[in-house]
Amino acid sequence: MKNSRFFVIICTVFVVLAFTSCNMVKHLIERWYTLPEMVSISAGVFTMGNTLSSPGSFENEFPSHQVTLTYDYLMGKYETTNKQFLEFLNDASVTSAGYLNGKKIISIEADTCEFQFSNDQFGLKHDEKQNYPVIHVTWEGAVEYCNWLSEKEGLEKAFAADGTLINYPLNKGYRLPTEAEWEYAARGAENDFGTPTDYLCAGSNDIDTVAWFFENSTNAVFPIYLDKGTYPVGMKDSNEIGIYDMNGNVWEYCCDWNYEYTSAPQTNPVCNTVFWNRVVRGGAFYRDRIDCRLVRRSGVEPEKDYCGTGFRLAKSK
């Protein structure tokens, strides 16, 4: 009797494992699209905003204030690439003019857009640029990409149709980082040195080692603005927790509307109050070193696009 029961248990376990393994293999086979590499970041407390009063500081970087993030999350190791965004363009019924759900996703007509539409599909103008950060994408386009990837992975979408976050921070779908998440990650979060850092740039005081900016971004092969251009993600040094290009290369979209800091301590902050533009962080290849500091903030209208603006993904754990 005992042997019979043991045999039934063994058979049941085998069936469950076989079914699970088959599903895992099936999902891996079906996943023709590219998932982003992510860095795990633990909950913590940090000082957000300009604490160094460095030359070239802007008023909207003040006052510095304490921020608490009560949850663990994931941040993209790299900026979203042309290859990843191209998979979305060809799968999500984006029109040949670059629109989806009535929203402008990407400026396909821009001279420096790196995509083209031909033979009923999108493609890269230069195959060599697959690993370059996507540009000329709108904030709304980045949001549509996030929701598309969540849907592909069987996750709840993180953004509503109007761009507001759904059930933040509990929602496990792919999304843009909040501005606080972006800065905490850029500062190295709770790294091996014990506390978030106060470098001028993400990972260093020497901008040349971690960022593509105006002085070092000459690109004779693929110029975008003057003789300057973007570069493949991950070519410069990372910051302390292994995240690349958080300064320079391209500005990066955040979830928040562009708001003014206050000195009050905040917990899990994200600005949902509608203003005229959304926050971008990090600077870009055509901007000078002042605009590529860690605390530099700017904004972009959600339906607009630029040759130096892209994004990276985040996700609550």
PDB file of C-alpha atoms in Angstrom:
ATOM      1  CA  MET A   1       0.000   0.000   0.000  1.00  0.00           C
ATOM      2  CA  LYS A   2       2.809   2.375   0.914  1.00  0.00           C
ATOM      3  CA  ASN A   3       4.650   1.527  -2.300  1.00  0.00           C
ATOM      4  CA  SER A   4       1.479   2.193  -4.290  1.00  0.00           C
ATOM      5  CA  ARG A   5       1.062   5.620  -2.724  1.00  0.00           C
ATOM      6  CA  PHE A   6       4.730   6.410  -3.284  1.00  0.00           C
ATOM      7  CA  PHE A   7       4.361   5.425  -6.946  1.00  0.00           C
ATOM      8  CA  VAL A   8       1.324   7.728  -7.348  1.00  0.00           C
ATOM      9  CA  ILE A   9       3.203  10.635  -5.734  1.00  0.00           C
ATOM     10  CA  ILE A  10       6.243  10.102  -7.968  1.00  0.00           C
ATOM     11  CA  CYS A  11       4.051   9.943 -11.081  1.00  0.00           C
ATOM     12  CA  THR A  12       2.188  13.108 -10.071  1.00  0.00           C
ATOM     13  CA  VAL A  13       5.416  15.020  -9.475  1.00  0.00           C
ATOM     14  CA  PHE A  14       6.774  13.816 -12.815  1.00  0.00           C
ATOM     15  CA  VAL A  15       3.633  14.951 -14.682  1.00  0.00           C
ATOM     16  CA  VAL A  16       3.701  18.368 -13.001  1.00  0.00           C
ATOM     17  CA  LEU A  17       7.391  18.863 -13.771  1.00  0.00           C
ATOM     18  CA  ALA A  18       6.951  17.698 -17.343  1.00  0.00           C
ATOM     19  CA  PHE A  19       3.982  20.038 -17.873  1.00  0.00           C
ATOM     20  CA  THR A  20       5.844  22.971 -16.327  1.00  0.00           C
ATOM     21  CA  SER A  21       8.971  22.278 -18.356  1.00  0.00           C
ATOM     22  CA  CYS A  22       6.964  22.016 -21.574  1.00  0.00           C
ATOM     23  CA  ASN A  23       5.283  25.334 -20.862  1.00  0.00           C
ATOM     24  CA  MET A  24       8.629  26.956 -20.124  1.00  0.00           C
ATOM     25  CA  VAL A  25      10.153  25.582 -23.324  1.00  0.00           C
ATOM     26  CA  LYS A  26       7.072  26.592 -25.298  1.00  0.00           C
ATOM     27  CA  HIS A  27       7.292  30.150 -23.925  1.00  0.00           C
ATOM     28  CA  LEU A  28      10.989  30.368 -24.717  1.00  0.00           C
ATOM     29  CA  ILE A  29      10.338  29.181 -28.255  1.00  0.00           C
ATOM     30  CA  GLU A  30       7.474  31.642 -28.694  1.00  0.00           C
ATOM     31  CA  ARG A  31       9.495  34.565 -27.296  1.00  0.00           C
ATOM     32  CA  TRP A  32      10.895  35.904 -30.548  1.00  0.00           C
ATOM     33  CA  TYR A  33      11.179  39.391 -29.038  1.00  0.00           C
ATOM     34  CA  THR A  34      14.003  40.679 -26.839  1.00  0.00           C
ATOM     35  CA  LEU A  35      13.584  41.159 -23.103  1.00  0.00           C
ATOM     36  CA  PRO A  36      15.662  43.918 -21.511  1.00  0.00           C
ATOM     37  CA  GLU A  37      18.491  43.047 -19.161  1.00  0.00           C
ATOM     38  CA  MET A  38      17.522  44.402 -15.748  1.00  0.00           C
ATOM     39  CA  VAL A  39      19.411  45.318 -12.575  1.00  0.00           C
ATOM     40  CA  SER A  40      17.800  44.557  -9.220  1.00  0.00           C
ATOM     41  CA  ILE A  41      17.521  47.499  -6.821  1.00  0.00           C
ATOM     42  CA  SER A  42      16.527  47.231  -3.177  1.00  0.00           C
ATOM     43  CA  ALA A  43      14.273  49.608  -1.290  1.00  0.00           C
ATOM     44  CA  GLY A  44      16.081  52.459   0.418  1.00  0.00           C
ATOM     45  CA  VAL A  45      16.368  56.108   1.411  1.00  0.00           C
ATOM     46  CA  PHE A  46      18.367  58.806  -0.396  1.00  0.00           C
ATOM     47  CA  THR A  47      18.690  62.539  -0.824  1.00  0.00           C
ATOM     48  CA  MET A  48      17.170  63.588  -4.140  1.00  0.00           C
ATOM     49  CA  GLY A  49      18.119  66.781  -5.969  1.00  0.00           C
ATOM     50  CA  ASN A  50      21.199  68.966  -6.135  1.00  0.00           C
ATOM     51  CA  THR A  51      23.362  68.577  -3.033  1.00  0.00           C
ATOM     52  CA  LEU A  52      26.612  69.831  -4.592  1.00  0.00           C
ATOM     53  CA  SER A  53      25.602  73.263  -5.956  1.00  0.00           C
ATOM     54  CA  SER A  54      28.002  72.608  -8.827  1.00  0.00           C
ATOM     55  CA  PRO A  55      28.670  75.251 -11.489  1.00  0.00           C
ATOM     56  CA  GLY A  56      25.818  75.443 -13.966  1.00  0.00           C
ATOM     57  CA  SER A  57      23.163  74.296 -11.488  1.00  0.00           C
ATOM     58  CA  PHE A  58      19.551  74.975 -12.444  1.00  0.00           C
ATOM     59  CA  GLU A  59      16.795  76.216 -10.146  1.00  0.00           C
ATOM     60  CA  ASN A  60      14.591  73.158 -10.742  1.00  0.00           C
ATOM     61  CA  GLU A  61      17.259  70.904  -9.173  1.00  0.00           C
ATOM     62  CA  PHE A  62      16.515  72.409  -5.745  1.00  0.00           C
ATOM     63  CA  PRO A  63      15.659  71.978  -2.946  1.00  0.00           C
ATOM     64  CA  SER A  64      17.234  68.628  -2.176  1.00  0.00           C
ATOM     65  CA  HIS A  65      14.926  66.436  -0.123  1.00  0.00           C
ATOM     66  CA  GLN A  66      14.721  62.993   1.439  1.00  0.00           C
ATOM     67  CA  VAL A  67      13.011  60.270  -0.579  1.00  0.00           C
ATOM     68  CA  THR A  68      12.069  56.802   0.658  1.00  0.00           C
ATOM     69  CA  LEU A  69      11.373  53.967  -1.756  1.00  0.00           C
ATOM     70  CA  THR A  70       9.602  51.204   0.169  1.00  0.00           C
ATOM     71  CA  TYR A  71       9.761  48.492  -2.502  1.00  0.00           C
ATOM     72  CA  ASP A  72      12.338  46.621  -4.565  1.00  0.00           C
ATOM     73  CA  TYR A  73      12.371  47.211  -8.299  1.00  0.00           C
ATOM     74  CA  LEU A  74      14.239  46.477 -11.514  1.00  0.00           C
ATOM     75  CA  MET A  75      15.917  49.032 -13.782  1.00  0.00           C
ATOM     76  CA  GLY A  76      17.057  48.494 -17.351  1.00  0.00           C
ATOM     77  CA  LYS A  77      20.788  47.840 -17.524  1.00  0.00           C
ATOM     78  CA  TYR A  78      20.822  49.643 -20.877  1.00  0.00           C
ATOM     79  CA  GLU A  79      18.733  52.163 -22.752  1.00  0.00           C
ATOM     80  CA  THR A  80      16.089  50.614 -25.019  1.00  0.00           C
ATOM     81  CA  THR A  81      17.680  49.834 -28.379  1.00  0.00           C
ATOM     82  CA  ASN A  82      16.615  50.145 -32.001  1.00  0.00           C
ATOM     83  CA  LYS A  83      16.433  46.348 -32.241  1.00  0.00           C
ATOM     84  CA  GLN A  84      14.013  46.111 -29.318  1.00  0.00           C
ATOM     85  CA  PHE A  85      11.822  48.951 -30.543  1.00  0.00           C
ATOM     86  CA  LEU A  86      11.761  47.578 -34.091  1.00  0.00           C
ATOM     87  CA  GLU A  87      10.242  44.332 -32.783  1.00  0.00           C
ATOM     88  CA  PHE A  88       7.436  46.379 -31.261  1.00  0.00           C
ATOM     89  CA  LEU A  89       6.871  48.482 -34.397  1.00  0.00           C
ATOM     90  CA  ASN A  90       6.363  45.407 -36.551  1.00  0.00           C
ATOM     91  CA  ASP A  91       4.155  43.540 -34.096  1.00  0.00           C
ATOM     92  CA  ALA A  92       1.881  46.231 -32.666  1.00  0.00           C
ATOM     93  CA  SER A  93       0.075  47.437 -35.797  1.00  0.00           C
ATOM     94  CA  VAL A  94       1.895  50.766 -35.819  1.00  0.00           C
ATOM     95  CA  THR A  95       0.927  52.606 -39.009  1.00  0.00           C
ATOM     96  CA  SER A  96       3.427  53.408 -41.729  1.00  0.00           C
ATOM     97  CA  ALA A  97       3.270  57.028 -40.534  1.00  0.00           C
ATOM     98  CA  GLY A  98       4.325  55.975 -37.002  1.00  0.00           C
ATOM     99  CA  TYR A  99       0.955  56.097 -35.174  1.00  0.00           C
ATOM    100  CA  LEU A 100      -0.743  53.629 -32.819  1.00  0.00           C
ATOM    101  CA  ASN A 101      -4.098  54.012 -31.070  1.00  0.00           C
ATOM    102  CA  GLY A 102      -4.318  57.529 -32.468  1.00  0.00           C
ATOM    103  CA  LYS A 103      -1.014  58.548 -30.876  1.00  0.00           C
ATOM    104  CA  LYS A 104       2.248  59.466 -32.495  1.00  0.00           C
ATOM    105  CA  ILE A 105       4.765  56.771 -31.608  1.00  0.00           C
ATOM    106  CA  ILE A 106       7.808  57.760 -33.617  1.00  0.00           C
ATOM    107  CA  SER A 107       8.704  60.397 -36.234  1.00  0.00           C
ATOM    108  CA  ILE A 108       9.320  58.108 -39.169  1.00  0.00           C
ATOM    109  CA  GLU A 109       9.477  61.177 -41.405  1.00  0.00           C
ATOM    110  CA  ALA A 110      12.376  62.804 -39.549  1.00  0.00           C
ATOM    111  CA  ASP A 111      15.637  62.854 -41.511  1.00  0.00           C
ATOM    112  CA  THR A 112      17.542  61.472 -38.542  1.00  0.00           C
ATOM    113  CA  CYS A 113      14.961  58.817 -37.610  1.00  0.00           C
ATOM    114  CA  GLU A 114      16.753  55.477 -37.795  1.00  0.00           C
ATOM    115  CA  PHE A 115      13.741  53.514 -39.071  1.00  0.00           C
ATOM    116  CA  GLN A 116      12.086  53.339 -42.455  1.00  0.00           C
ATOM    117  CA  PHE A 117       8.866  51.732 -43.719  1.00  0.00           C
ATOM    118  CA  SER A 118       9.092  49.603 -46.834  1.00  0.00           C
ATOM    119  CA  ASN A 119       7.313  46.501 -48.182  1.00  0.00           C
ATOM    120  CA  ASP A 120       4.688  46.688 -45.423  1.00  0.00           C
ATOM    121  CA  GLN A 121       7.135  46.593 -42.550  1.00  0.00           C
ATOM    122  CA  PHE A 122       9.528  48.723 -40.560  1.00  0.00           C
ATOM    123  CA  GLY A 123      13.258  48.266 -40.829  1.00  0.00           C
ATOM    124  CA  LEU A 124      16.473  49.987 -39.865  1.00  0.00           C
ATOM    125  CA  LYS A 125      18.129  52.298 -42.350  1.00  0.00           C
ATOM    126  CA  HIS A 126      21.453  50.896 -41.158  1.00  0.00           C
ATOM    127  CA  ASP A 127      21.585  47.346 -39.756  1.00  0.00           C
ATOM    128  CA  GLU A 128      24.737  48.305 -37.860  1.00  0.00           C
ATOM    129  CA  LYS A 129      22.609  50.480 -35.558  1.00  0.00           C
ATOM    130  CA  GLN A 130      20.600  47.684 -33.910  1.00  0.00           C
ATOM    131  CA  ASN A 131      22.339  48.213 -30.573  1.00  0.00           C
ATOM    132  CA  TYR A 132      22.091  52.009 -30.588  1.00  0.00           C
ATOM    133  CA  PRO A 133      19.497  53.667 -28.316  1.00  0.00           C
ATOM    134  CA  VAL A 134      16.167  54.335 -30.005  1.00  0.00           C
ATOM    135  CA  ILE A 135      15.567  58.041 -30.783  1.00  0.00           C
ATOM    136  CA  HIS A 136      12.705  60.112 -32.214  1.00  0.00           C
ATOM    137  CA  VAL A 137      10.332  58.118 -30.014  1.00  0.00           C
ATOM    138  CA  THR A 138       7.641  60.077 -28.157  1.00  0.00           C
ATOM    139  CA  TRP A 139       6.825  59.645 -24.474  1.00  0.00           C
ATOM    140  CA  GLU A 140       3.516  58.163 -25.589  1.00  0.00           C
ATOM    141  CA  GLY A 141       5.438  55.809 -27.867  1.00  0.00           C
ATOM    142  CA  ALA A 142       7.597  54.656 -24.956  1.00  0.00           C
ATOM    143  CA  VAL A 143       4.438  53.994 -22.915  1.00  0.00           C
ATOM    144  CA  GLU A 144       2.899  51.971 -25.750  1.00  0.00           C
ATOM    145  CA  TYR A 145       6.101  49.925 -25.951  1.00  0.00           C
ATOM    146  CA  CYS A 146       5.951  49.228 -22.197  1.00  0.00           C
ATOM    147  CA  ASN A 147       2.335  48.048 -22.403  1.00  0.00           C
ATOM    148  CA  TRP A 148       3.091  45.918 -25.471  1.00  0.00           C
ATOM    149  CA  LEU A 149       5.988  44.176 -23.699  1.00  0.00           C
ATOM    150  CA  SER A 150       3.871  43.600 -20.571  1.00  0.00           C
ATOM    151  CA  GLU A 151       1.156  42.040 -22.715  1.00  0.00           C
ATOM    152  CA  LYS A 152       3.692  39.800 -24.437  1.00  0.00           C
ATOM    153  CA  GLU A 153       4.883  38.570 -21.037  1.00  0.00           C
ATOM    154  CA  GLY A 154       1.381  38.014 -19.670  1.00  0.00           C
ATOM    155  CA  LEU A 155       1.685  40.878 -17.189  1.00  0.00           C
ATOM    156  CA  GLU A 156      -0.816  43.533 -16.259  1.00  0.00           C
ATOM    157  CA  LYS A 157      -0.262  46.711 -18.252  1.00  0.00           C
ATOM    158  CA  ALA A 158       1.353  49.403 -16.107  1.00  0.00           C
ATOM    159  CA  PHE A 159      -0.155  52.365 -17.963  1.00  0.00           C
ATOM    160  CA  ALA A 160      -3.774  53.317 -18.572  1.00  0.00           C
ATOM    161  CA  ALA A 161      -4.805  54.680 -21.976  1.00  0.00           C
ATOM    162  CA  ASP A 162      -4.247  58.255 -20.768  1.00  0.00           C
ATOM    163  CA  GLY A 163      -0.704  57.460 -19.576  1.00  0.00           C
ATOM    164  CA  THR A 164      -1.411  57.328 -15.837  1.00  0.00           C
ATOM    165  CA  LEU A 165       0.176  54.545 -13.811  1.00  0.00           C
ATOM    166  CA  ILE A 166      -2.030  51.624 -12.810  1.00  0.00           C
ATOM    167  CA  ASN A 167      -1.735  50.405  -9.207  1.00  0.00           C
ATOM    168  CA  TYR A 168       1.790  51.784  -8.679  1.00  0.00           C
ATOM    169  CA  PRO A 169       4.051  50.453  -7.156  1.00  0.00           C
ATOM    170  CA  LEU A 170       2.341  47.047  -6.840  1.00  0.00           C
ATOM    171  CA  ASN A 171       1.814  46.561 -10.570  1.00  0.00           C
ATOM    172  CA  LYS A 172       4.483  44.222 -11.995  1.00  0.00           C
ATOM    173  CA  GLY A 173       4.200  45.341 -15.629  1.00  0.00           C
ATOM    174  CA  TYR A 174       6.971  47.037 -17.574  1.00  0.00           C
ATOM    175  CA  ARG A 175       6.981  50.814 -17.342  1.00  0.00           C
ATOM    176  CA  LEU A 176       9.135  53.898 -17.395  1.00  0.00           C
ATOM    177  CA  PRO A 177      10.935  54.646 -14.125  1.00  0.00           C
ATOM    178  CA  THR A 178       9.577  57.278 -11.813  1.00  0.00           C
ATOM    179  CA  GLU A 179      11.961  60.205 -11.533  1.00  0.00           C
ATOM    180  CA  ALA A 180      12.852  59.132  -7.988  1.00  0.00           C
ATOM    181  CA  GLU A 181      13.615  55.577  -9.162  1.00  0.00           C
ATOM    182  CA  TRP A 182      15.758  56.964 -11.965  1.00  0.00           C
ATOM    183  CA  GLU A 183      17.850  59.142  -9.653  1.00  0.00           C
ATOM    184  CA  TYR A 184      18.190  56.475  -6.954  1.00  0.00           C
ATOM    185  CA  ALA A 185      19.464  54.030  -9.582  1.00  0.00           C
ATOM    186  CA  ALA A 186      21.772  56.652 -11.118  1.00  0.00           C
ATOM    187  CA  ARG A 187      23.279  57.327  -7.677  1.00  0.00           C
ATOM    188  CA  GLY A 188      24.094  53.635  -7.309  1.00  0.00           C
ATOM    189  CA  ALA A 189      21.249  52.936  -4.880  1.00  0.00           C
ATOM    190  CA  GLU A 190      22.295  50.993  -1.772  1.00  0.00           C
ATOM    191  CA  ASN A 191      25.602  49.924  -3.301  1.00  0.00           C
ATOM    192  CA  ASP A 192      28.615  48.128  -1.837  1.00  0.00           C
ATOM    193  CA  PHE A 193      29.877  51.442  -0.457  1.00  0.00           C
ATOM    194  CA  GLY A 194      26.879  51.629   1.863  1.00  0.00           C
ATOM    195  CA  THR A 195      24.905  54.625   0.637  1.00  0.00           C
ATOM    196  CA  PRO A 196      23.889  56.305  -2.630  1.00  0.00           C
ATOM    197  CA  THR A 197      26.739  58.370  -4.035  1.00  0.00           C
ATOM    198  CA  ASP A 198      27.051  62.083  -4.671  1.00  0.00           C
ATOM    199  CA  TYR A 199      29.006  62.020  -7.919  1.00  0.00           C
ATOM    200  CA  LEU A 200      28.521  64.640 -10.611  1.00  0.00           C
ATOM    201  CA  CYS A 201      27.528  61.838 -13.012  1.00  0.00           C
ATOM    202  CA  ALA A 202      26.163  58.334 -12.584  1.00  0.00           C
ATOM    203  CA  GLY A 203      29.181  56.411 -11.335  1.00  0.00           C
ATOM    204  CA  SER A 204      31.917  59.035 -11.575  1.00  0.00           C
ATOM    205  CA  ASN A 205      32.995  62.655 -11.282  1.00  0.00           C
ATOM    206  CA  ASP A 206      34.780  62.204 -14.620  1.00  0.00           C
ATOM    207  CA  ILE A 207      32.032  62.527 -17.217  1.00  0.00           C
ATOM    208  CA  ASP A 208      34.220  61.259 -20.049  1.00  0.00           C
ATOM    209  CA  THR A 209      34.380  57.779 -18.505  1.00  0.00           C
ATOM    210  CA  VAL A 210      30.626  57.267 -18.187  1.00  0.00           C
ATOM    211  CA  ALA A 211      28.864  59.419 -20.792  1.00  0.00           C
ATOM    212  CA  TRP A 212      28.641  60.342 -24.468  1.00  0.00           C
ATOM    213  CA  PHE A 213      28.270  64.122 -24.511  1.00  0.00           C
ATOM    214  CA  PHE A 214      29.149  67.023 -26.794  1.00  0.00           C
ATOM    215  CA  GLU A 215      32.897  66.915 -26.270  1.00  0.00           C
ATOM    216  CA  ASN A 216      33.396  63.202 -27.009  1.00  0.00           C
ATOM    217  CA  SER A 217      30.454  62.154 -29.219  1.00  0.00           C
ATOM    218  CA  THR A 218      31.904  62.926 -32.654  1.00  0.00           C
ATOM    219  CA  ASN A 219      30.587  60.194 -34.938  1.00  0.00           C
ATOM    220  CA  ALA A 220      31.841  60.502 -38.501  1.00  0.00           C
ATOM    221  CA  VAL A 221      30.022  57.334 -39.634  1.00  0.00           C
ATOM    222  CA  PHE A 222      26.568  58.107 -38.200  1.00  0.00           C
ATOM    223  CA  PRO A 223      26.336  61.843 -37.423  1.00  0.00           C
ATOM    224  CA  ILE A 224      22.971  63.103 -36.169  1.00  0.00           C
ATOM    225  CA  TYR A 225      23.535  66.702 -35.116  1.00  0.00           C
ATOM    226  CA  LEU A 226      26.500  68.597 -36.543  1.00  0.00           C
ATOM    227  CA  ASP A 227      29.166  65.892 -36.421  1.00  0.00           C
ATOM    228  CA  LYS A 228      27.846  64.390 -33.180  1.00  0.00           C
ATOM    229  CA  GLY A 229      25.917  61.161 -32.734  1.00  0.00           C
ATOM    230  CA  THR A 230      24.759  58.442 -30.371  1.00  0.00           C
ATOM    231  CA  TYR A 231      26.786  55.293 -29.681  1.00  0.00           C
ATOM    232  CA  PRO A 232      25.878  51.652 -28.967  1.00  0.00           C
ATOM    233  CA  VAL A 233      24.623  51.148 -25.431  1.00  0.00           C
ATOM    234  CA  GLY A 234      27.060  49.942 -22.788  1.00  0.00           C
ATOM    235  CA  MET A 235      30.327  51.211 -24.282  1.00  0.00           C
ATOM    236  CA  LYS A 236      31.201  53.547 -21.395  1.00  0.00           C
ATOM    237  CA  ASP A 237      31.747  52.528 -17.773  1.00  0.00           C
ATOM    238  CA  SER A 238      28.708  51.579 -15.718  1.00  0.00           C
ATOM    239  CA  ASN A 239      27.860  53.055 -12.339  1.00  0.00           C
ATOM    240  CA  GLU A 240      28.370  51.131  -9.087  1.00  0.00           C
ATOM    241  CA  ILE A 241      25.400  48.797  -9.587  1.00  0.00           C
ATOM    242  CA  GLY A 242      26.089  47.981 -13.233  1.00  0.00           C
ATOM    243  CA  ILE A 243      23.792  50.378 -15.098  1.00  0.00           C
ATOM    244  CA  TYR A 244      25.121  52.053 -18.247  1.00  0.00           C
ATOM    245  CA  ASP A 245      24.595  55.388 -20.030  1.00  0.00           C
ATOM    246  CA  MET A 246      22.468  57.054 -17.386  1.00  0.00           C
ATOM    247  CA  ASN A 247      24.193  60.260 -18.366  1.00  0.00           C
ATOM    248  CA  GLY A 248      24.653  61.260 -21.986  1.00  0.00           C
ATOM    249  CA  ASN A 249      23.824  59.312 -25.158  1.00  0.00           C
ATOM    250  CA  VAL A 250      20.074  60.125 -24.945  1.00  0.00           C
ATOM    251  CA  TRP A 251      17.749  61.881 -22.539  1.00  0.00           C
ATOM    252  CA  GLU A 252      15.541  59.298 -20.792  1.00  0.00           C
ATOM    253  CA  TYR A 253      11.803  59.571 -20.171  1.00  0.00           C
ATOM    254  CA  CYS A 254      10.355  59.190 -16.676  1.00  0.00           C
ATOM    255  CA  CYS A 255       6.740  58.562 -15.612  1.00  0.00           C
ATOM    256  CA  ASP A 256       6.341  61.924 -13.907  1.00  0.00           C
ATOM    257  CA  TRP A 257       4.905  65.143 -15.178  1.00  0.00           C
ATOM    258  CA  ASN A 258       7.534  67.878 -14.828  1.00  0.00           C
ATOM    259  CA  TYR A 259       7.020  69.329 -11.363  1.00  0.00           C
ATOM    260  CA  GLU A 260       8.851  71.560  -8.891  1.00  0.00           C
ATOM    261  CA  TYR A 261      10.664  70.014  -5.946  1.00  0.00           C
ATOM    262  CA  THR A 262       9.732  70.809  -2.361  1.00  0.00           C
ATOM    263  CA  SER A 263      11.833  70.280   0.773  1.00  0.00           C
ATOM    264  CA  ALA A 264       9.302  67.914   2.370  1.00  0.00           C
ATOM    265  CA  PRO A 265      10.328  64.261   2.752  1.00  0.00           C
ATOM    266  CA  GLN A 266       8.522  61.984   0.301  1.00  0.00           C
ATOM    267  CA  THR A 267       7.705  58.306   0.056  1.00  0.00           C
ATOM    268  CA  ASN A 268       7.364  56.589  -3.334  1.00  0.00           C
ATOM    269  CA  PRO A 269       6.828  59.913  -5.106  1.00  0.00           C
ATOM    270  CA  VAL A 270       5.485  60.212  -8.650  1.00  0.00           C
ATOM    271  CA  CYS A 271       3.879  63.349 -10.074  1.00  0.00           C
ATOM    272  CA  ASN A 272       0.480  62.612 -11.642  1.00  0.00           C
ATOM    273  CA  THR A 273      -0.605  66.252 -11.714  1.00  0.00           C
ATOM    274  CA  VAL A 274      -0.902  67.197 -15.385  1.00  0.00           C
ATOM    275  CA  PHE A 275       1.555  69.829 -16.583  1.00  0.00           C
ATOM    276  CA  TRP A 276       2.624  70.587 -20.126  1.00  0.00           C
ATOM    277  CA  ASN A 277       5.570  68.187 -20.280  1.00  0.00           C
ATOM    278  CA  ARG A 278       7.031  64.956 -18.896  1.00  0.00           C
ATOM    279  CA  VAL A 279      10.342  64.670 -17.058  1.00  0.00           C
ATOM    280  CA  VAL A 280      13.468  63.579 -18.922  1.00  0.00           C
ATOM    281  CA  ARG A 281      16.768  62.901 -17.207  1.00  0.00           C
ATOM    282  CA  GLY A 282      20.431  62.283 -17.998  1.00  0.00           C
ATOM    283  CA  GLY A 283      21.341  64.602 -20.855  1.00  0.00           C
ATOM    284  CA  ALA A 284      22.267  63.623 -24.400  1.00  0.00           C
ATOM    285  CA  PHE A 285      25.114  63.261 -26.876  1.00  0.00           C
ATOM    286  CA  TYR A 286      24.735  66.812 -28.197  1.00  0.00           C
ATOM    287  CA  ARG A 287      24.566  68.534 -24.789  1.00  0.00           C
ATOM    288  CA  ASP A 288      27.489  69.899 -22.782  1.00  0.00           C
ATOM    289  CA  ARG A 289      28.763  68.517 -19.487  1.00  0.00           C
ATOM    290  CA  ILE A 290      26.451  70.780 -17.453  1.00  0.00           C
ATOM    291  CA  ASP A 291      23.392  69.182 -19.054  1.00  0.00           C
ATOM    292  CA  CYS A 292      24.754  65.688 -18.445  1.00  0.00           C
ATOM    293  CA  ARG A 293      25.096  65.939 -14.666  1.00  0.00           C
ATOM    294  CA  LEU A 294      23.293  63.366 -12.530  1.00  0.00           C
ATOM    295  CA  VAL A 295      20.795  65.878 -11.099  1.00  0.00           C
ATOM    296  CA  ARG A 296      19.965  67.673 -14.364  1.00  0.00           C
ATOM    297  CA  ARG A 297      16.220  67.756 -15.110  1.00  0.00           C
ATOM    298  CA  SER A 298      14.313  68.789 -18.191  1.00  0.00           C
ATOM    299  CA  GLY A 299      10.954  68.112 -19.820  1.00  0.00           C
ATOM    300  CA  VAL A 300       9.395  67.068 -23.124  1.00  0.00           C
ATOM    301  CA  GLU A 301       5.789  67.262 -24.296  1.00  0.00           C
ATOM    302  CA  PRO A 302       4.456  63.671 -24.395  1.00  0.00           C
ATOM    303  CA  GLU A 303       3.516  63.815 -28.080  1.00  0.00           C
ATOM    304  CA  LYS A 304       6.815  65.378 -29.206  1.00  0.00           C
ATOM    305  CA  ASP A 305      10.045  63.622 -30.184  1.00  0.00           C
ATOM    306  CA  TYR A 306      13.688  64.589 -30.543  1.00  0.00           C
ATOM    307  CA  CYS A 307      16.872  63.150 -31.996  1.00  0.00           C
ATOM    308  CA  GLY A 308      18.420  62.909 -28.529  1.00  0.00           C
ATOM    309  CA  THR A 309      15.546  61.459 -26.488  1.00  0.00           C
ATOM    310  CA  GLY A 310      14.920  57.790 -25.694  1.00  0.00           C
ATOM    311  CA  PHE A 311      14.127  55.668 -22.640  1.00  0.00           C
ATOM    312  CA  ARG A 312      14.958  52.690 -20.466  1.00  0.00           C
ATOM    313  CA  LEU A 313      12.553  50.368 -18.670  1.00  0.00           C
ATOM    314  CA  ALA A 314      11.718  49.809 -15.022  1.00  0.00           C
ATOM    315  CA  LYS A 315       9.569  47.244 -13.253  1.00  0.00           C
ATOM    316  CA  SER A 316       8.424  46.662  -9.678  1.00  0.00           C
ATOM    317  CA  LYS A 317       9.557  43.316  -8.244  1.00  0.00           C
TER     318      LYS A 317
END
